Amino acid sequence: MRKVITLTLSALFAIAAFAAPTGWKVLREIKIGGEGGWDYATMDSAARRLYVSHATHVVVVDPDSGKVVGDIPDTPGVHGIDLAPGLNRGFVSNGRGNNVTIFDMKTLKMISQVATGMNPDGIRFEPKSGRVFTFNGNSKDSTVIDAKTGMVVATIPLGGKPEFPVADDRGHIYDNIEDTNEVVEIDTAKAMVTKRYSLKPCDGPSGLAIDVKKRRLFSVCSNRVMAISDPDSGKVLASPAIGTGADGVAFDVSTGYAVSSNGDGTATVVQEAGGKWEVVENVATQAGARTIAVDDKTHQFYLPVATPNPPPPGGGRGRGNVPDSFRVIVVGK
C-alpha cells in the first residue's frame, strides 16, 4: 500500500495525449459507505463475490446486483484478502493487528486469527504447498501459515520492504520489494527465497500481476512506469509509461490486458502487440482509485475509491474523505 500522489490537470491531459480510445469507461458505481481507508480488493469470479478492504473490516459485495451481502469484522488495518476455495477458507492480512484472520467462505465467520510479522500487507495462498504467505512491511519478512491447520510453519527474511505478491502454477510466489526495486522469487515448499532480480528502471514497485501462461510479471512503480519482466530470466522486457500514484495492477487472461490503477484518476491499459508492450489507452476513473481487481467472467475491473474532502479555505490539501462516500467503481466496455 502506498500514499496517493495527485497530478495537475495539465499532467493528466499529457497522459491522455498518447492514448487511443478503446471504448472503456466507468460503467457504474457500487455504493458501500462508511468511514476509513482501504487497500486491496479481491474478486471471486466463480462464487460472484467481491471482497473489499475497508479500514477495520472486509466488505463483501455481490458484483452483479451491486449490493453488500456480508461483512468480516475485526480486521484492523486490513490490507489484503486471498482465498482457498478448495478448503472453504479465506485469509485477511490485518496490518495494525499484526495477524491474519482466517474465515469460512460460506458463512464469513472467523475461524481463527494467526500472529504474523509486523504490518502484514500483501497475502497469497499457494495451492501446491497448501500454504498462506503474508508479506510484512515493517519486519521485512514473510510469515508462512499452513492453510489447513492455521499454524505458522516458517518465517522468510526478504531483505527489504515487501509489497504485493502473486503465485504461478509451479509452486512459486513472486513479490515486489519496494525499497530495493526488486522482485523476489519464493519456493513455497522450501519456504525460502530462491531468486531476486532488479526491476530497473522501475522505482518503488508496489502492485503486481502475473500472466501465468506466458510467464510475465507486471509491476507498477512510483516513477510512472509498469515494469514487465520475465521471472525465469530475471530480465525486464519493457517499461511502458503509466499514470501517477499507481498501487495496483490486474491482468485479464482472456483479453491480454494489464491494467494499472493510478491514483491520479486514470487506469492505464497495456497490451502486447507484435512483440512489444504498448499503452492502449488511459481510461478516466476517479482520483484516489489506486487499487484494482478483475472479474475473469465479465472482464470488468473494480476500483475502490472515496471522495476526498475539499481543500481548506486559503488553499492547501484537504484531509480525509467525504463521509459515507466510499464506493467501488466498475470499469469496462
PDB file of N, CA, C and O in Angstrom, residues 112-138:
ATOM      1  N   SER A 112     -10.205 -18.437  12.957  1.00  0.00           N
ATOM      2  CA  SER A 112      -9.114 -18.177  13.900  1.00  0.00           C
ATOM      3  C   SER A 112      -8.360 -16.937  13.458  1.00  0.00           C
ATOM      4  O   SER A 112      -8.570 -16.425  12.349  1.00  0.00           O
ATOM      5  N   GLN A 113      -7.492 -16.445  14.338  1.00  0.00           N
ATOM      6  CA  GLN A 113      -6.540 -15.404  13.990  1.00  0.00           C
ATOM      7  C   GLN A 113      -5.137 -15.903  14.301  1.00  0.00           C
ATOM      8  O   GLN A 113      -4.909 -16.528  15.341  1.00  0.00           O
ATOM      9  N   VAL A 114      -4.213 -15.622  13.391  1.00  0.00           N
ATOM     10  CA  VAL A 114      -2.853 -16.149  13.474  1.00  0.00           C
ATOM     11  C   VAL A 114      -1.873 -14.982  13.531  1.00  0.00           C
ATOM     12  O   VAL A 114      -1.921 -14.089  12.680  1.00  0.00           O
ATOM     13  N   ALA A 115      -0.976 -14.992  14.505  1.00  0.00           N
ATOM     14  CA  ALA A 115       0.025 -13.935  14.628  1.00  0.00           C
ATOM     15  C   ALA A 115       1.029 -14.010  13.484  1.00  0.00           C
ATOM     16  O   ALA A 115       1.434 -15.102  13.055  1.00  0.00           O
ATOM     17  N   THR A 116       1.449 -12.839  12.983  1.00  0.00           N
ATOM     18  CA  THR A 116       2.406 -12.748  11.882  1.00  0.00           C
ATOM     19  C   THR A 116       3.533 -11.809  12.274  1.00  0.00           C
ATOM     20  O   THR A 116       3.638 -11.376  13.423  1.00  0.00           O
ATOM     21  N   GLY A 117       4.349 -11.458  11.290  1.00  0.00           N
ATOM     22  CA  GLY A 117       5.327 -10.395  11.473  1.00  0.00           C
ATOM     23  C   GLY A 117       4.627  -9.048  11.548  1.00  0.00           C
ATOM     24  O   GLY A 117       3.393  -8.959  11.608  1.00  0.00           O
ATOM     25  N   MET A 118       5.397  -7.987  11.520  1.00  0.00           N
ATOM     26  CA  MET A 118       4.868  -6.643  11.745  1.00  0.00           C
ATOM     27  C   MET A 118       4.297  -6.038  10.466  1.00  0.00           C
ATOM     28  O   MET A 118       4.961  -5.991   9.435  1.00  0.00           O
ATOM     29  N   ASN A 119       3.053  -5.596  10.567  1.00  0.00           N
ATOM     30  CA  ASN A 119       2.320  -4.952   9.479  1.00  0.00           C
ATOM     31  C   ASN A 119       2.212  -5.846   8.244  1.00  0.00           C
ATOM     32  O   ASN A 119       2.736  -5.528   7.182  1.00  0.00           O
ATOM     33  N   PRO A 120       1.497  -6.977   8.337  1.00  0.00           N
ATOM     34  CA  PRO A 120       1.276  -7.801   7.147  1.00  0.00           C
ATOM     35  C   PRO A 120       0.481  -7.025   6.107  1.00  0.00           C
ATOM     36  O   PRO A 120      -0.568  -6.462   6.405  1.00  0.00           O
ATOM     37  N   ASP A 121       1.003  -6.981   4.908  1.00  0.00           N
ATOM     38  CA  ASP A 121       0.415  -6.192   3.819  1.00  0.00           C
ATOM     39  C   ASP A 121      -0.174  -7.153   2.792  1.00  0.00           C
ATOM     40  O   ASP A 121      -1.295  -7.620   2.921  1.00  0.00           O
ATOM     41  N   GLY A 122       0.598  -7.491   1.743  1.00  0.00           N
ATOM     42  CA  GLY A 122       0.115  -8.458   0.767  1.00  0.00           C
ATOM     43  C   GLY A 122      -0.019  -9.839   1.382  1.00  0.00           C
ATOM     44  O   GLY A 122       0.662 -10.179   2.356  1.00  0.00           O
ATOM     45  N   ILE A 123      -0.906 -10.656   0.792  1.00  0.00           N
ATOM     46  CA  ILE A 123      -1.129 -12.016   1.281  1.00  0.00           C
ATOM     47  C   ILE A 123      -1.467 -12.907   0.087  1.00  0.00           C
ATOM     48  O   ILE A 123      -2.146 -12.472  -0.846  1.00  0.00           O
ATOM     49  N   ARG A 124      -0.955 -14.152   0.122  1.00  0.00           N
ATOM     50  CA  ARG A 124      -1.203 -15.052  -1.005  1.00  0.00           C
ATOM     51  C   ARG A 124      -1.284 -16.490  -0.539  1.00  0.00           C
ATOM     52  O   ARG A 124      -0.404 -16.979   0.176  1.00  0.00           O
ATOM     53  N   PHE A 125      -2.348 -17.187  -0.956  1.00  0.00           N
ATOM     54  CA  PHE A 125      -2.459 -18.636  -0.789  1.00  0.00           C
ATOM     55  C   PHE A 125      -1.836 -19.305  -2.002  1.00  0.00           C
ATOM     56  O   PHE A 125      -2.128 -18.942  -3.144  1.00  0.00           O
ATOM     57  N   GLU A 126      -0.976 -20.320  -1.759  1.00  0.00           N
ATOM     58  CA  GLU A 126      -0.313 -21.041  -2.856  1.00  0.00           C
ATOM     59  C   GLU A 126      -0.781 -22.499  -2.788  1.00  0.00           C
ATOM     60  O   GLU A 126      -0.460 -23.216  -1.842  1.00  0.00           O
ATOM     61  N   PRO A 127      -1.561 -22.965  -3.777  1.00  0.00           N
ATOM     62  CA  PRO A 127      -2.227 -24.264  -3.660  1.00  0.00           C
ATOM     63  C   PRO A 127      -1.318 -25.479  -3.683  1.00  0.00           C
ATOM     64  O   PRO A 127      -1.641 -26.499  -3.067  1.00  0.00           O
ATOM     65  N   LYS A 128      -0.185 -25.435  -4.385  1.00  0.00           N
ATOM     66  CA  LYS A 128       0.683 -26.616  -4.430  1.00  0.00           C
ATOM     67  C   LYS A 128       1.262 -26.954  -3.060  1.00  0.00           C
ATOM     68  O   LYS A 128       1.360 -28.127  -2.681  1.00  0.00           O
ATOM     69  N   SER A 129       1.631 -25.955  -2.315  1.00  0.00           N
ATOM     70  CA  SER A 129       2.184 -26.179  -0.979  1.00  0.00           C
ATOM     71  C   SER A 129       1.098 -26.206   0.091  1.00  0.00           C
ATOM     72  O   SER A 129       1.334 -26.684   1.207  1.00  0.00           O
ATOM     73  N   GLY A 130      -0.091 -25.673  -0.239  1.00  0.00           N
ATOM     74  CA  GLY A 130      -1.154 -25.569   0.752  1.00  0.00           C
ATOM     75  C   GLY A 130      -0.834 -24.564   1.842  1.00  0.00           C
ATOM     76  O   GLY A 130      -1.312 -24.683   2.970  1.00  0.00           O
ATOM     77  N   ARG A 131      -0.063 -23.542   1.492  1.00  0.00           N
ATOM     78  CA  ARG A 131       0.388 -22.569   2.475  1.00  0.00           C
ATOM     79  C   ARG A 131      -0.058 -21.151   2.114  1.00  0.00           C
ATOM     80  O   ARG A 131      -0.235 -20.817   0.940  1.00  0.00           O
ATOM     81  N   VAL A 132      -0.199 -20.344   3.147  1.00  0.00           N
ATOM     82  CA  VAL A 132      -0.511 -18.925   3.003  1.00  0.00           C
ATOM     83  C   VAL A 132       0.734 -18.124   3.386  1.00  0.00           C
ATOM     84  O   VAL A 132       1.375 -18.409   4.406  1.00  0.00           O
ATOM     85  N   PHE A 133       1.053 -17.129   2.582  1.00  0.00           N
ATOM     86  CA  PHE A 133       2.241 -16.302   2.806  1.00  0.00           C
ATOM     87  C   PHE A 133       1.799 -14.850   2.997  1.00  0.00           C
ATOM     88  O   PHE A 133       1.132 -14.275   2.150  1.00  0.00           O
ATOM     89  N   THR A 134       2.175 -14.273   4.146  1.00  0.00           N
ATOM     90  CA  THR A 134       1.957 -12.842   4.350  1.00  0.00           C
ATOM     91  C   THR A 134       3.266 -12.110   4.088  1.00  0.00           C
ATOM     92  O   THR A 134       4.355 -12.650   4.319  1.00  0.00           O
ATOM     93  N   PHE A 135       3.133 -10.876   3.624  1.00  0.00           N
ATOM     94  CA  PHE A 135       4.320 -10.074   3.317  1.00  0.00           C
ATOM     95  C   PHE A 135       4.288  -8.855   4.217  1.00  0.00           C
ATOM     96  O   PHE A 135       3.481  -7.943   4.026  1.00  0.00           O
ATOM     97  N   ASN A 136       5.177  -8.891   5.221  1.00  0.00           N
ATOM     98  CA  ASN A 136       5.122  -7.996   6.366  1.00  0.00           C
ATOM     99  C   ASN A 136       6.004  -6.777   6.141  1.00  0.00           C
ATOM    100  O   ASN A 136       7.236  -6.883   6.113  1.00  0.00           O
ATOM    101  N   GLY A 137       5.360  -5.595   6.000  1.00  0.00           N
ATOM    102  CA  GLY A 137       6.079  -4.404   5.596  1.00  0.00           C
ATOM    103  C   GLY A 137       7.094  -3.908   6.592  1.00  0.00           C
ATOM    104  O   GLY A 137       8.190  -3.488   6.214  1.00  0.00           O
ATOM    105  N   ASN A 138       6.777  -3.958   7.880  1.00  0.00           N
ATOM    106  CA  ASN A 138       7.691  -3.396   8.870  1.00  0.00           C
ATOM    107  C   ASN A 138       8.792  -4.345   9.301  1.00  0.00           C
ATOM    108  O   ASN A 138       9.910  -3.926   9.595  1.00  0.00           O
TER     109      ASN A 138
END
